Coordinates of C-alpha atoms and ligand atoms in Angstrom, one line a residue:
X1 CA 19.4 8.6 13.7
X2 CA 16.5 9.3 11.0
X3 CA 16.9 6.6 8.1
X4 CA 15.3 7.9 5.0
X5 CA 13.4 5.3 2.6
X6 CA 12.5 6.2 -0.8
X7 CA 11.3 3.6 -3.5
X8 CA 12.0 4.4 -7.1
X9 CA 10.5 2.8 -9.9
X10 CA 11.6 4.4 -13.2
X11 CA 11.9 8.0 -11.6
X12 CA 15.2 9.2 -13.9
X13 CA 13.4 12.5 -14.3
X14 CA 13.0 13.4 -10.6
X15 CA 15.5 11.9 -8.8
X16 CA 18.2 14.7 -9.4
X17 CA 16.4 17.3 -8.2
X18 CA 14.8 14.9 -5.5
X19 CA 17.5 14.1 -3.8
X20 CA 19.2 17.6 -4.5
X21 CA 16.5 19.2 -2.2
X22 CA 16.3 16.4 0.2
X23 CA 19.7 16.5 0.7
X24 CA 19.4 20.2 1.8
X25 CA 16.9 19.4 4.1
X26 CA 18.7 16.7 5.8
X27 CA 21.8 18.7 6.5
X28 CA 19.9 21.1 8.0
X29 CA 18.6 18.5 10.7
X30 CA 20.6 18.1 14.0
X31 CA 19.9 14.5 13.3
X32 CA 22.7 11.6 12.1
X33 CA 21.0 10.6 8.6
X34 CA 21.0 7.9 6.2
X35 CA 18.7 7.8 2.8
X36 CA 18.4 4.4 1.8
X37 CA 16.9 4.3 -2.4
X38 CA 15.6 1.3 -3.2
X39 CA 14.9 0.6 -6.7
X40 CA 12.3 -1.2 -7.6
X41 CA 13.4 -2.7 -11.0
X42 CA 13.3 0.1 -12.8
X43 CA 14.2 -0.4 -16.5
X44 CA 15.4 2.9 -17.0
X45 CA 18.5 5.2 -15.8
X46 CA 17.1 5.4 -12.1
X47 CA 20.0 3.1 -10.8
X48 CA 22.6 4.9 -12.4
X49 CA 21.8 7.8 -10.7
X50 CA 21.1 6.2 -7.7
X51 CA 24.2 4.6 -7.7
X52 CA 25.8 8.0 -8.2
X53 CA 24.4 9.6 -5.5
X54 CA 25.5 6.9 -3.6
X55 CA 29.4 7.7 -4.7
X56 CA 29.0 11.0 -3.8
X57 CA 27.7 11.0 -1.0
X58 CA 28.5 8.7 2.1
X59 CA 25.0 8.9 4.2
X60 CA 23.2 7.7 0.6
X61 CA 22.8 4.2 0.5
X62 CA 21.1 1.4 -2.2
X63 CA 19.1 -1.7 -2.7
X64 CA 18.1 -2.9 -5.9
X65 CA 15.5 -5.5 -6.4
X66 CA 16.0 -8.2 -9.0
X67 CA 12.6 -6.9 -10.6
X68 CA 9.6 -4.7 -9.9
X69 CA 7.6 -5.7 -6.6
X70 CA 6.1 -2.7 -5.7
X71 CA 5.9 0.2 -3.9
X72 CA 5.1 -1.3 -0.9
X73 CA 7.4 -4.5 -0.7
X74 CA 10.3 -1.7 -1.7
X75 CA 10.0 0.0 1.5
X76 CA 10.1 -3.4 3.6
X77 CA 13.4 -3.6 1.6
X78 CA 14.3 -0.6 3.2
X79 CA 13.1 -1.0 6.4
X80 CA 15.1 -4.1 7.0
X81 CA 18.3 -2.5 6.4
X82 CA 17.3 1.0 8.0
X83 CA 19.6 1.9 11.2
X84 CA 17.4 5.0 12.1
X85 CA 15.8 5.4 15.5
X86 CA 13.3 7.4 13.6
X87 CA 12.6 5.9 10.1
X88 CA 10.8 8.0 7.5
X89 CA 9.2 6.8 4.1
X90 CA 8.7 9.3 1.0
X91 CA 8.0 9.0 -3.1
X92 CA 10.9 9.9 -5.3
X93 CA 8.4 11.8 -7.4
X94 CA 8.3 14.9 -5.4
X95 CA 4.8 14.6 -4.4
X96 CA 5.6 14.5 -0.8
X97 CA 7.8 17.7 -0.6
X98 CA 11.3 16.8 1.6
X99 CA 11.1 20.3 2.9
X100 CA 8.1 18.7 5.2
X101 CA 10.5 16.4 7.0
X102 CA 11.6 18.9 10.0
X103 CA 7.3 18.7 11.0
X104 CA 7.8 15.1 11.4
X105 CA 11.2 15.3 13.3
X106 CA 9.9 17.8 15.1
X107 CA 6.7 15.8 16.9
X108 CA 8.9 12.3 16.6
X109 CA 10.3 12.7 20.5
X110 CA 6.6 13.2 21.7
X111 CA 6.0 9.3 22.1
X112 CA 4.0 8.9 19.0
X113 CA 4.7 5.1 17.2
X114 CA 3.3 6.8 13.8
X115 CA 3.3 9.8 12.7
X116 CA 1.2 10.4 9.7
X117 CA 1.1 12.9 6.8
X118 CA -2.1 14.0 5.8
X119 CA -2.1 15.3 1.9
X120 CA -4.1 18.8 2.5
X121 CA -4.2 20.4 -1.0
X122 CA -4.3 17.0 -2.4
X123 CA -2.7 16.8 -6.2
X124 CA -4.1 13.9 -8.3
X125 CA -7.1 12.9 -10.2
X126 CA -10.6 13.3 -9.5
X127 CA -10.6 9.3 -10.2
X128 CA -7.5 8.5 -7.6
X129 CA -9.3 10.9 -5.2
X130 CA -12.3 9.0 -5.6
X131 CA -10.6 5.7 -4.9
X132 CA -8.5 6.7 -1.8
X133 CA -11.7 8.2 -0.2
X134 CA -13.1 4.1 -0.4
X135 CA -9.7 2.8 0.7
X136 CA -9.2 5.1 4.0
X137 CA -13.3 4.0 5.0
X138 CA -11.8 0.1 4.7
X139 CA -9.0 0.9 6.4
X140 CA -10.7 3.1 8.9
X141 CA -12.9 0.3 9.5
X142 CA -10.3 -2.6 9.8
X143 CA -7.9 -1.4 12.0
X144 CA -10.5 0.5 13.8
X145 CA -8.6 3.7 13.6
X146 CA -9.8 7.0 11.9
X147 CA -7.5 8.4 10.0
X148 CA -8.1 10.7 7.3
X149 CA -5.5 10.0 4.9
X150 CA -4.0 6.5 5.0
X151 CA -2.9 6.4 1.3
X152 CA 0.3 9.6 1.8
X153 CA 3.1 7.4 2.5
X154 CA 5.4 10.4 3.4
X155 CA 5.3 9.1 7.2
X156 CA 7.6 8.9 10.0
X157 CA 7.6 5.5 11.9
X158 CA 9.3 4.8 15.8
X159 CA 12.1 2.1 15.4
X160 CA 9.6 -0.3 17.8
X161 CA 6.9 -0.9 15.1
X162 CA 9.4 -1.5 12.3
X163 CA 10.5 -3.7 14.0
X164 CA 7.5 -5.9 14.9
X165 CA 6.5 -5.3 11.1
X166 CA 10.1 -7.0 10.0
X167 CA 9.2 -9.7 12.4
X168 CA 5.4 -10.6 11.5
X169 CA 7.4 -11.2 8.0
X170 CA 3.5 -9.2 6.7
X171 CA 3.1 -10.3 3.1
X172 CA 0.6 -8.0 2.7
X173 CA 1.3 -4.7 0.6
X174 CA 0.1 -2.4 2.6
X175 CA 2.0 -0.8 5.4
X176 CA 0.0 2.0 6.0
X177 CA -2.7 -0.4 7.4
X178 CA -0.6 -2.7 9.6
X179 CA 1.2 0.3 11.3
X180 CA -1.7 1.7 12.3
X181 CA -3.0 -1.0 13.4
X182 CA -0.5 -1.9 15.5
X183 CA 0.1 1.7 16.6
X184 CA -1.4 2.7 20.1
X185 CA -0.3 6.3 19.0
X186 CA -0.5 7.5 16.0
X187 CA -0.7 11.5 15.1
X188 CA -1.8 13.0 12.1
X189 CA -0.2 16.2 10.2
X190 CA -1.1 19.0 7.7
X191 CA 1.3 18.4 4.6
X192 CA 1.6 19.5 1.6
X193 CA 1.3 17.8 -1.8
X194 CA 2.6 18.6 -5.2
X195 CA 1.9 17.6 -8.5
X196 CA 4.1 14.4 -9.9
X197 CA 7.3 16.4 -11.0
X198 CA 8.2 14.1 -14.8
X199 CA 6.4 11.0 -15.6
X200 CA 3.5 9.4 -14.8
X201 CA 1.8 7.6 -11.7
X202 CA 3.0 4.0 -11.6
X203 CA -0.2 2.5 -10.3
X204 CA -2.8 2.0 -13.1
X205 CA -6.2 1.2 -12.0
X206 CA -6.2 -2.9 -12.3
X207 CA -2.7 -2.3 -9.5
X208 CA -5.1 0.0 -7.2
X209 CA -7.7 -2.3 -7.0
X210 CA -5.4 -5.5 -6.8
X211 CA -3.7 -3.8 -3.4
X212 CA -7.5 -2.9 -2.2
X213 CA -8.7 -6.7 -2.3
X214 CA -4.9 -7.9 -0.9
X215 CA -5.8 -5.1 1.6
X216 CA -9.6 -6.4 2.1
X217 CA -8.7 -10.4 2.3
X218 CA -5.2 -9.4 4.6
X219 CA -7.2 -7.6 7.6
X220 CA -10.8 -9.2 7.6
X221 CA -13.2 -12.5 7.2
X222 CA -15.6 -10.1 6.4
X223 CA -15.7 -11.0 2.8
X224 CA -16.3 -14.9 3.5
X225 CA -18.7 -14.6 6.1
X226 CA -20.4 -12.6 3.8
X227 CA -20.9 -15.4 1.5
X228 CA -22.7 -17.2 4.2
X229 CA -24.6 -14.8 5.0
X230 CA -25.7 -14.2 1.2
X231 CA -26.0 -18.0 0.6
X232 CA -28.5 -17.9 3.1
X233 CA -30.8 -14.9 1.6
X234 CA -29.9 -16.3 -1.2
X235 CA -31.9 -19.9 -0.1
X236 CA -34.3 -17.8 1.4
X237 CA -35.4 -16.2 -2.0
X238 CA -35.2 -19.5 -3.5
X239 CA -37.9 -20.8 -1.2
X240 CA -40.1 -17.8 -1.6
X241 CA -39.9 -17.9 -5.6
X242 CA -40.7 -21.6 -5.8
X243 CA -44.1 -20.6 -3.6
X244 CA -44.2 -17.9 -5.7
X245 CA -44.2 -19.9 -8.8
X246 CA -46.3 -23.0 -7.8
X247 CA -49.2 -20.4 -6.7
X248 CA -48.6 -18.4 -10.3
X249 CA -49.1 -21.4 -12.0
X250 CA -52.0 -23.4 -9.8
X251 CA -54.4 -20.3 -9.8
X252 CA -53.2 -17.8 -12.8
X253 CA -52.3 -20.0 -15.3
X254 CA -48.6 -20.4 -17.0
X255 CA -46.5 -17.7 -16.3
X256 CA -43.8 -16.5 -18.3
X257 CA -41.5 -18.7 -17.1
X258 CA -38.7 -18.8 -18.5
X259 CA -38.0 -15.8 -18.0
X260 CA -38.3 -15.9 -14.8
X261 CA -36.6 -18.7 -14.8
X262 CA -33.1 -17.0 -16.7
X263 CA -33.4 -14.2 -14.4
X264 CA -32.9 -17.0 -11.7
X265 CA -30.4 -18.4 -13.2
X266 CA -28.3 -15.3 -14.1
X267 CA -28.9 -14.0 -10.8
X268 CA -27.6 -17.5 -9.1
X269 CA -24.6 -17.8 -11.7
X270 CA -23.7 -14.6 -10.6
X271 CA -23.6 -15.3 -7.2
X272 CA -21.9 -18.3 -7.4
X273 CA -19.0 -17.1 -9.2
X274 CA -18.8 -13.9 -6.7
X275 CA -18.3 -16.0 -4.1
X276 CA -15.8 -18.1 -5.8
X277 CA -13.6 -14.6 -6.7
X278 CA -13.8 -14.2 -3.0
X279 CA -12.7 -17.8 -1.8
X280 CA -10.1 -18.1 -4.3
X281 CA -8.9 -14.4 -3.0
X282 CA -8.3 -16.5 0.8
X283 CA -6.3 -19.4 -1.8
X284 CA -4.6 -16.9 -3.2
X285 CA -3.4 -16.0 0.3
X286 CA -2.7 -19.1 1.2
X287 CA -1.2 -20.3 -1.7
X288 CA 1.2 -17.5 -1.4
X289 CA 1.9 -18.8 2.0
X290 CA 2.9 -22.3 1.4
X291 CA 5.1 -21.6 -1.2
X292 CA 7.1 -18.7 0.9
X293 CA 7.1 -16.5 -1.6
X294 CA 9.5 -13.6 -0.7
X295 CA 7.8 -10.0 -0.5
X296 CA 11.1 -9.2 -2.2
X297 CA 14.3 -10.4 -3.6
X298 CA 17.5 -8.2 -3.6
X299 CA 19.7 -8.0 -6.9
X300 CA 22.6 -6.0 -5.4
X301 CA 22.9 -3.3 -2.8
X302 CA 25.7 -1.0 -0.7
X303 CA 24.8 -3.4 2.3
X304 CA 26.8 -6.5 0.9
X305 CA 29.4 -4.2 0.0
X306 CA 29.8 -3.8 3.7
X307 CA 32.3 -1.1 3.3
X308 CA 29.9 2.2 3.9
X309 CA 29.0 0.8 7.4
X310 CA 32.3 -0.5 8.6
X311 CA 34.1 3.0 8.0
X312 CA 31.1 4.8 9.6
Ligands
UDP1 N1 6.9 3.0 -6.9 C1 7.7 1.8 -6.7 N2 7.3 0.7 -7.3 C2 6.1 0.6 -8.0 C3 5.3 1.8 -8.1 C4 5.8 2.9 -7.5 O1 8.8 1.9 -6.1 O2 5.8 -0.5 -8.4 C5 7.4 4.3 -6.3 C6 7.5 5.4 -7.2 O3 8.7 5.5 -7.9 C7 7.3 6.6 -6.3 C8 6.4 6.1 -5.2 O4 6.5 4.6 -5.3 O5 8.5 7.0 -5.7 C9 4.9 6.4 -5.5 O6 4.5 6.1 -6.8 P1 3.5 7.0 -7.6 O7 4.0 8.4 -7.5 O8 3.5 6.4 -9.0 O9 2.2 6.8 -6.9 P2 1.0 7.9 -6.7 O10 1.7 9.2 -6.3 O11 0.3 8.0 -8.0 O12 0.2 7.3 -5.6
MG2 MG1 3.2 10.1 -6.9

């Protein structure tokens, strides 16, 4: 069975012809089917529709989160309520064209734990293009797997690794990244990518780089060693400068100083408080961790109802 997970967050443009074309594609399959939408507190008619859908059609199913918690903690939603064998994730904005799905059902029996879309013809700014390129070299480097597009989350995911992922309880936004970790298999495949249908992107640039340093701090040390390692150059240089001063003034006479000295100053102000974004980044973490902070919390959904899955 292939369980279909599709976040929406204020999407009331595209859903209806969204779900009109992936509902065309799903018939076709040979495959049992469920589409699970979760709405991610969407404050406009998404859940309406949604919830329409869901009358009209018995494989559609809903979750709706109390408010918005992202893209990412949407789909975990999803995932701990998908049935599917085969569990695939896809935007709502038609980005990720549904007609692509029979590629990934197609390879999913081949013993692969992820299978991958890879955006060719990609559709989105020069800025967000930019950005993603930075992203999939962290990535790449973190889980130690080359991939080339690790930001496309139309991807198809074995019922194994969902698993494990439901069971690390990951707080970390990112599912792209843990997968593939995690994944001892993981193809990649040609798809391609439209332009956002209505509306605009829901991640501004202040949310992009929020889910890069939750992304950075989740996988590696790196950025704490780091500050060891640059408190230590950073000593270093202080040595060499106070030499450098002392001889300045013994043999040349007063040098300018204070100027010298600001630049010192700035320079080690600066420092300091880098390294304190960094630690409290690891607090953060922590933090989060004490106080069990859910990844999600569910307002209302057909899985309380109970009365889809009983009559199935
Ligand atoms: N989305 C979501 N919650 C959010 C942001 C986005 O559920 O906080 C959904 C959105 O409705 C869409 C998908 O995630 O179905 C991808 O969002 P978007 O198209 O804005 O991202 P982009 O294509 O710009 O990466
Ligand atoms: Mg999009």
């Amino acid at each position: 069975m292939l369980s279909v997970i599709v976040p929406v967050y204020n999407e009331e443009e595209n859903l209806e012809e969204f779900h009109r074309r992936l509902l065309e594609v799903c018939s076709l399959l040979k495959e049992e089917y469920e589409i699970i939408y979760v709405d991610d507190g969407s404050n406009d008619k998404s859940i309406e529709i949604i919830k329409n859908f869901v009358e009209s059609n018995s494989h559609t199913l809903y979750i709706s989160l109390y408010r918005n918690f992202g893209q990412h903690a949407s789909v975990m939603a999803g995932f701990s309520q998908a049935q599917g064998n085969i569990i695939m994730t896809l935007d709502a904005d038609l980005q990720n064209p549904p007609e692509e799905i029979p590629k990934f059902i197609e390879k999913s029996n081949s013993g692969f734990d992820v299978i991958a879309g890879r955006r060719i013809n990609r559709k989105d700014s020069i800025s967000r293009k930019i950005l993603s390129n930075f992203m999939n070299k962290i990535i790449s480097f973190m889980t130690g797997v080359k991939l080339h597009d690790y930001g496309c989350m139309m991807r198809l995911y074995s019922r194994p690794i969902i698993d494990q992922l439901l069971k690390f309880g990951e707080k970390s936004v990112y599912i792209p990244a843990f997968t593939t970790w995690l994944s001892k298999k993981t193809l990649e495949i040609d798809i391609n990518h439209d332009k956002r249908q209505k509306g605009k992107t829901k991640y501004s640039l202040l949310k992009l780089m929020r889910q890069a340093f939750d992304l950075i701090t989740a996988y590696t040390l790196v950025p704490i060693q780091l500050i060891g390692l640059f408190g230590f150059f950073l000593f270093l240089l202080g040595i060499f400068l106070f030499f450098y001063l002392m001889y300045f003034r013994i043999f040349v006479g007063s040098p300018s100083s204070l100027t010298s000295f600001i630049a010192i100053l700035i320079f080690l102000s600066g420092s300091i408080l880098f390294a304190l974004g960094i630690i409290s980044e690891y607090l953060v973490r922590l933090y989060k961790e004490v106080r069990k902070m859910p990844l999600y919390v569910i307002r209302e959904s057909s899985f309380d109802l109970n009365d889809k899955r009983n009559s199935k």
